[in-house]
Structures are given as C-alpha cells and as structure tokens.
Short mmCIF file of C-alpha atoms in Angstrom, two decimals:
data_model
loop_
_atom_site.label_atom_id
_atom_site.label_comp_id
_atom_site.label_asym_id
_atom_site.label_seq_id
_atom_site.Cartn_x
_atom_site.Cartn_y
_atom_site.Cartn_z
CA MET A 2 109.52 24.48 217.99
CA SER A 3 107.70 26.40 220.68
CA ALA A 4 106.09 29.77 220.02
CA PRO A 5 108.73 31.70 222.02
CA ASP A 6 111.51 29.93 220.05
CA ARG A 7 109.93 30.84 216.74
CA LEU A 8 109.81 34.56 217.48
CA PRO A 9 113.51 35.34 216.79
CA LEU A 10 113.39 33.33 213.53
CA ASP A 11 110.20 35.09 212.39
CA ARG A 12 111.71 38.45 213.17
CA ALA A 13 114.88 37.60 211.22
CA ARG A 14 112.86 36.53 208.19
CA ALA A 15 110.78 39.70 208.33
CA ALA A 16 113.89 41.85 208.60
CA THR A 17 115.43 40.15 205.55
CA ARG A 18 112.24 40.51 203.53
CA LEU A 19 111.83 44.20 204.39
CA ALA A 20 115.49 45.22 204.07
CA PRO A 21 115.09 46.88 200.65
CA ALA A 22 112.06 48.79 201.86
CA ALA A 23 113.88 49.82 205.01
CA ALA A 24 116.76 51.18 202.96
CA ALA A 25 114.34 53.15 200.85
CA LEU A 26 112.57 54.52 203.89
CA ALA A 27 115.88 55.65 205.36
CA LEU A 28 116.57 57.54 202.16
CA LEU A 29 113.07 58.98 202.12
CA ALA A 30 113.39 60.18 205.68
CA ALA A 31 116.55 62.02 204.65
CA CYS A 32 114.66 63.58 201.76
CA THR A 33 112.49 65.46 204.22
CA GLN A 34 115.57 67.46 205.28
CA SER A 35 115.39 70.76 203.46
CA GLY A 36 118.14 72.78 201.89
CA ASP A 37 117.93 76.14 200.17
CA PHE A 38 114.46 77.38 199.23
CA GLY A 39 112.90 74.45 201.09
CA ARG A 40 114.19 71.90 198.55
CA PRO A 41 115.61 68.54 199.64
CA ARG A 42 119.36 68.80 200.08
CA THR A 43 121.14 68.22 196.76
CA GLY A 44 123.01 65.10 197.84
CA VAL A 45 119.83 63.54 199.18
CA TRP A 46 117.87 64.35 196.00
CA ASN A 47 120.66 62.79 193.92
CA GLY A 48 120.46 59.68 196.09
CA LEU A 49 116.73 59.46 195.47
CA ILE A 50 117.19 59.57 191.68
CA ASP A 51 120.10 57.10 191.84
CA THR A 52 118.06 54.70 193.98
CA THR A 53 115.14 54.64 191.56
CA GLY A 54 117.49 53.32 188.93
CA SER A 55 118.18 50.19 190.99
CA PHE A 56 114.54 49.79 191.96
CA SER A 57 113.24 50.01 188.43
CA THR A 58 115.50 47.33 186.98
CA ARG A 59 113.06 44.85 188.51
CA ASP A 60 110.03 46.71 187.15
CA ARG A 61 111.29 47.53 183.66
CA GLY A 62 108.53 48.23 181.18
CA ARG A 63 105.78 48.60 183.80
CA LEU A 64 104.61 52.17 183.82
CA LEU A 65 103.55 53.50 187.16
CA LEU A 66 100.86 55.43 185.38
CA ASP A 67 98.79 52.26 185.70
CA SER A 68 98.47 52.96 189.43
CA GLY A 69 96.83 56.32 188.79
CA LEU A 70 97.98 59.91 188.85
CA THR A 71 96.72 62.79 190.93
CA ASP A 72 94.90 65.54 189.04
CA ASP A 73 97.94 67.82 189.35
CA GLU A 74 100.30 65.07 188.14
CA GLN A 75 98.12 64.44 185.10
CA ALA A 76 97.88 68.15 184.32
CA LEU A 77 101.65 68.48 184.75
CA ARG A 78 102.21 65.73 182.17
CA ASP A 79 99.68 67.20 179.76
CA ARG A 80 101.36 70.60 179.80
CA ALA A 81 104.89 69.19 179.68
CA TRP A 82 103.96 67.04 176.68
CA ARG A 83 102.69 70.06 174.78
CA PHE A 84 105.90 71.93 175.63
CA VAL A 85 108.67 69.39 174.99
CA GLU A 86 107.27 66.75 172.62
CA PRO A 87 104.01 67.84 170.95
CA ALA A 88 104.81 65.97 167.72
CA SER A 89 104.94 62.58 169.44
CA SER A 90 102.10 60.54 170.90
CA PHE A 91 101.30 60.93 174.57
CA ALA A 92 102.15 57.25 175.09
CA ALA A 93 105.63 57.79 173.64
CA PHE A 94 106.05 60.83 175.88
CA GLN A 95 105.08 58.75 178.94
CA ASP A 96 107.65 56.11 177.98
CA THR A 97 110.32 58.80 177.79
CA VAL A 98 109.45 60.17 181.23
CA PHE A 99 109.61 56.66 182.69
CA GLY A 100 113.00 56.11 181.05
CA LEU A 101 114.40 59.31 182.49
CA ALA A 102 113.33 58.38 186.02
CA SER A 103 114.33 54.70 185.83
CA ALA A 104 117.20 54.24 183.40
CA HIS A 105 118.34 57.89 183.59
CA ALA A 106 118.50 58.04 179.81
CA LEU A 107 116.55 59.18 176.79
CA PRO A 108 115.54 56.67 174.09
CA PRO A 109 118.40 55.66 171.72
CA THR A 110 116.59 57.31 168.83
CA TRP A 111 116.30 60.66 170.63
CA ARG A 112 118.26 63.50 169.09
CA TYR A 113 118.53 67.06 170.35
CA GLU A 114 118.04 69.75 167.76
CA GLU A 115 121.13 71.84 167.16
CA VAL A 116 121.04 75.41 168.40
CA GLY A 117 120.72 76.61 164.82
CA ALA A 118 117.90 74.23 163.86
CA TYR A 119 115.13 76.73 164.59
CA TYR A 120 116.82 79.40 162.48
CA GLU A 121 117.26 76.96 159.61
CA ALA A 122 113.57 76.05 159.72
CA LEU A 123 112.61 79.71 159.97
CA THR A 124 114.59 80.61 156.85
CA ALA A 125 113.89 77.43 154.87
CA GLU A 126 111.20 79.16 152.78
CA PRO A 127 112.92 81.70 150.51
CA SER A 128 109.63 83.47 149.85
CA ARG A 129 109.11 84.38 153.50
CA SER A 130 109.97 88.02 154.14
CA PRO A 131 112.22 89.15 157.01
CA VAL A 132 109.22 90.83 158.62
CA SER A 133 107.22 87.59 158.70
CA ARG A 134 110.24 85.75 160.11
CA TYR A 135 110.60 88.22 162.96
CA ARG A 136 106.89 87.93 163.68
CA LYS A 137 107.05 84.14 163.70
CA LEU A 138 110.01 84.25 166.10
CA SER A 139 108.17 86.70 168.35
CA ASP A 140 104.99 84.61 168.34
CA ASP A 141 106.82 81.37 169.17
CA ALA A 142 108.83 82.88 172.04
CA THR A 143 105.72 84.54 173.46
CA ALA A 144 103.72 81.31 173.27
CA ASP A 145 106.44 79.43 175.17
CA ALA A 146 106.71 82.18 177.77
CA ARG A 147 102.97 82.03 178.46
CA LEU A 148 103.10 78.30 179.16
CA ILE A 149 105.70 78.53 181.91
CA PRO A 150 103.89 80.28 184.82
CA ILE A 151 101.01 77.78 184.81
CA PHE A 152 103.47 74.90 184.63
CA VAL A 153 105.50 76.33 187.52
CA ALA A 154 102.38 76.59 189.69
CA LEU A 155 101.46 72.97 188.92
CA ALA A 156 105.02 71.79 189.53
CA ALA A 157 105.17 73.54 192.90
CA ARG A 158 101.96 71.80 194.01
CA VAL A 159 103.25 68.42 192.83
CA ILE A 160 106.54 68.94 194.66
CA ASP A 161 104.68 69.85 197.86
CA ALA A 162 102.49 66.75 197.53
CA ASP A 163 105.55 64.59 196.91
CA ALA A 164 107.21 66.00 200.01
CA ALA A 165 104.14 65.04 202.06
CA ARG A 166 104.21 61.57 200.44
CA LEU A 167 107.87 61.07 201.35
CA ARG A 168 107.35 62.30 204.91
CA SER A 169 104.56 59.79 205.44
CA LEU A 170 106.33 56.69 204.18
CA PRO A 171 108.69 56.13 207.14
CA PHE A 172 105.64 55.97 209.40
CA ALA A 173 103.48 53.70 207.23
CA LYS A 174 103.14 50.23 208.75
CA THR A 175 101.24 48.39 206.00
CA LEU A 176 103.29 49.23 202.86
CA ASP A 177 105.28 46.42 201.31
CA ASP A 178 108.51 46.73 199.33
CA ALA A 179 106.69 47.13 196.00
CA ALA A 180 104.51 49.95 197.32
CA VAL A 181 107.57 51.82 198.62
CA ARG A 182 109.33 51.40 195.28
CA ASP A 183 106.27 52.69 193.45
CA ALA A 184 106.11 55.78 195.63
CA VAL A 185 109.81 56.52 195.15
CA GLN A 186 109.51 55.96 191.41
CA ARG A 187 106.54 58.30 191.14
CA VAL A 188 108.46 61.08 192.88
CA ALA A 189 111.44 60.51 190.58
CA GLU A 190 109.18 60.66 187.52
CA ASN A 191 107.70 63.96 188.67
CA ARG A 192 111.14 65.45 189.35
CA CYS A 193 112.62 64.32 186.03
CA LEU A 194 109.59 65.63 184.16
CA ILE A 195 110.06 69.07 185.70
CA ALA A 196 113.79 68.90 185.00
CA TRP A 197 113.08 68.06 181.36
CA VAL A 198 110.82 71.08 180.89
CA ARG A 199 113.40 73.36 182.51
CA PHE A 200 116.16 71.90 180.34
CA GLU A 201 114.11 72.28 177.15
CA ALA A 202 113.16 75.86 178.05
CA GLY A 203 116.86 76.72 178.28
CA LEU A 204 117.61 75.08 174.94
CA ARG A 205 114.67 76.82 173.28
CA LEU A 206 115.81 80.17 174.62
CA ALA A 207 119.25 79.58 173.11
CA ARG A 208 117.71 78.66 169.74
CA TYR A 209 115.55 81.79 169.68
CA ARG A 210 118.51 83.98 170.60
CA PHE A 211 120.59 82.35 167.85
CA ALA A 212 117.81 82.98 165.33
CA LEU A 213 117.40 86.63 166.31
CA GLU A 214 121.13 87.33 166.06
CA HIS A 215 121.38 85.76 162.62
CA LEU A 216 118.18 87.35 161.32
CA PHE A 217 119.31 90.79 162.44
CA ALA A 218 122.75 90.35 160.89
CA ALA A 219 121.15 89.36 157.59
CA ALA A 220 118.20 91.75 157.48
CA PRO A 221 117.83 94.45 160.17
CA ALA A 222 114.20 95.51 160.58
CA PRO A 223 112.08 97.37 163.17
CA GLU A 224 110.15 94.13 163.88
CA SER A 225 113.31 92.78 165.52
CA VAL A 226 112.56 94.91 168.58
CA SER A 227 109.33 93.04 169.26
CA ALA A 228 111.09 89.70 168.73
CA GLU A 229 113.76 90.57 171.26
CA ARG A 230 111.17 91.66 173.81
CA SER A 231 109.45 88.28 173.45
CA ILE A 232 112.75 86.47 173.99
CA LEU A 233 113.48 88.56 177.08
CA MET A 234 110.04 87.68 178.43
CA LEU A 235 110.79 83.99 177.89
CA ALA A 236 114.16 84.39 179.64
CA ALA A 237 112.48 85.99 182.66
CA ARG A 238 109.83 83.30 182.90
CA ARG A 239 112.28 80.47 182.35
CA ASN A 240 114.02 81.68 185.51
CA LEU A 241 110.83 80.84 187.43
CA LEU A 242 111.73 77.17 186.95
CA ASP A 243 115.11 77.42 188.67
CA PRO A 244 114.02 77.30 192.34
CA LEU A 245 112.00 74.11 191.79
CA LEU A 246 114.93 71.66 191.56
CA PRO A 247 118.69 71.52 192.16
CA PRO A 248 120.85 72.85 189.31
CA ASP A 249 122.09 69.40 188.25
CA ALA A 250 118.65 67.78 188.09
CA ALA A 251 118.70 67.45 184.29
CA ALA A 252 122.07 65.74 184.27
CA ARG A 253 121.00 63.41 187.08
CA CYS A 254 117.94 62.38 185.09
CA GLY A 255 120.06 61.57 182.05
CA LEU A 256 119.12 64.53 179.89
CA GLY A 257 122.44 64.51 178.09
CA PRO A 258 125.28 66.99 178.57
CA VAL A 259 125.42 69.57 181.29
CA PRO A 260 122.63 72.10 180.63
CA LEU A 261 123.44 75.44 179.07
CA PRO A 262 124.39 78.10 181.63
CA PRO A 263 121.41 80.16 182.70
CA PRO A 264 120.98 83.44 180.85
CA PRO A 265 122.04 86.62 182.65
CA PRO A 266 119.32 88.37 184.65
CA VAL A 267 117.04 90.20 182.29
CA ALA A 268 117.72 93.54 183.95
CA GLN A 269 121.46 93.15 183.17
CA ALA A 270 121.16 91.67 179.68
CA GLU A 271 122.63 93.83 176.94
CA PRO A 272 120.10 94.51 174.15
CA LEU A 273 121.00 92.93 170.84
CA VAL A 274 118.76 95.04 168.64
CA VAL A 275 119.66 98.64 167.89
CA LYS A 276 116.46 100.62 168.38
CA TYR A 277 115.10 102.36 165.34
#
C-alpha cells in the first residue's frame, strides 16, 4: 500500500484509539463554562462526576495519589482528614476519597452517626456535671468552626487550579487517554473531598444543635449561652463552604441521602437559650 493510501487508514485507527479521550475533552471543554459564582454549570459538573465513574472501572484500586499531589491538594487532604475521619488511618481516608470519586459510594462498613450520637456520648458519664457538658459542647463547636476558614481558602485555590487544568486539556496534543482520565479523576477526587467536608459540617452542626436543645431541657445553666454562641459561629462558617460547589455535590459523590437543609442565616436564627 502506498503512503498516500495508508493515510486514511492511519487516521481512522488514531480516531478510534483516541475516541474516549476525545469524549472526555469535550466534557472538559464544557466544564470551563461558568454558572453562578463562577462555578461550572451544575449539569456539566454532574457529567464530570458521572464520567469519572466509567473511567475508573478500568483503574479500580489504583490510587491517583501515586502520581503526586500539589502542595494545596495535599494540605486539603490533611485538613479534611482531621475534620471528617481523624480516628482512621490516612491510608483508609485516601481509599474513601477515591471511592467517592470513582464508585460514588462510601465503603460498605461506613455508618453515619445518628443525630443524637454526640449527645449520647456527651452524657454517657453520669459524673460529668451539666456545666462541664456545656463547656465540652462549646469547645468542640468552636474547634470545628476554626478549621473551616483555612479549609475554604485551600479549597478555593484547588478549585481554581483544577479549572486551569481542565481548560488546558482540550489544547494538549501529547496527552494519551490514560493521562486524560487521570486528570479528570483528580478533579473529581478534589470536588468530592470538598463535598464530604461540607456534608460533614452540616451533620455536625445538627448534632451540636440536638445536644444543646436536650442539655438545656434537662439542665438549664448560664453556660448554655456560650455553647449556643459557639454553634452559631460554626453555622456562619459552615455557610462559607456553600459557594464552592453545587448544592447536590454530596449526593452526586455518593454521600448517602440528600444532605440536611442548610441552617437559616445566623442573623435570622431564633435563639434557643433564654438569657440569664
């Protein structure tokens, strides 16, 4: 076969080989279209998460962490680990993040704590006084609230870097199908990690609120005022996470049922505690 005759055949083979990558690049190009607050449009973001599920079935069990993380991505994971799963190993936490982005599911052994679990743990020691319980509640809510602004700043930088990554891929001429899949998977991991922290912050806020209501009903005390202020601070800072991702990000990543509705704006929230 002459060289001119081989050209159409070579082009056909190349097109077949690069078809999956081309589909991904088409999706990635759409991801650069912004919606509200500069985020990718919701339907496009959902498509990105859905696509990573089909990509990762061929790469199951191979963590993309092996290819290296940016400094911000590593710091994001370190802080998220301390917030959502400090009792587990970091390796187990990494596996969970990979599962959220690829299989859109948590491990079979994962169980969410009930909304009353924190209150039950807080009151499990009969010898603990109501004052010490209020102080423990206040300290825990304050500690969580202080973690959020730094995490939000990191997440915003990671999202901006991911946007630049996605914008560049349609113009890259040397990336093969595997490299495109890796890039898409990394973005999905970052998004699902942020969604997990936001989801957990909402659940934790509900648990603290539940505990305060039940503590106050059982044993009103002046220390309840400080506890409520700490919870209100957490509610305000949890709202900083909302503009980062679409509202249904947690559900798209497989984080269980639809997340709890966001708390009312702090300025409009009715105080629970009667001031002494």
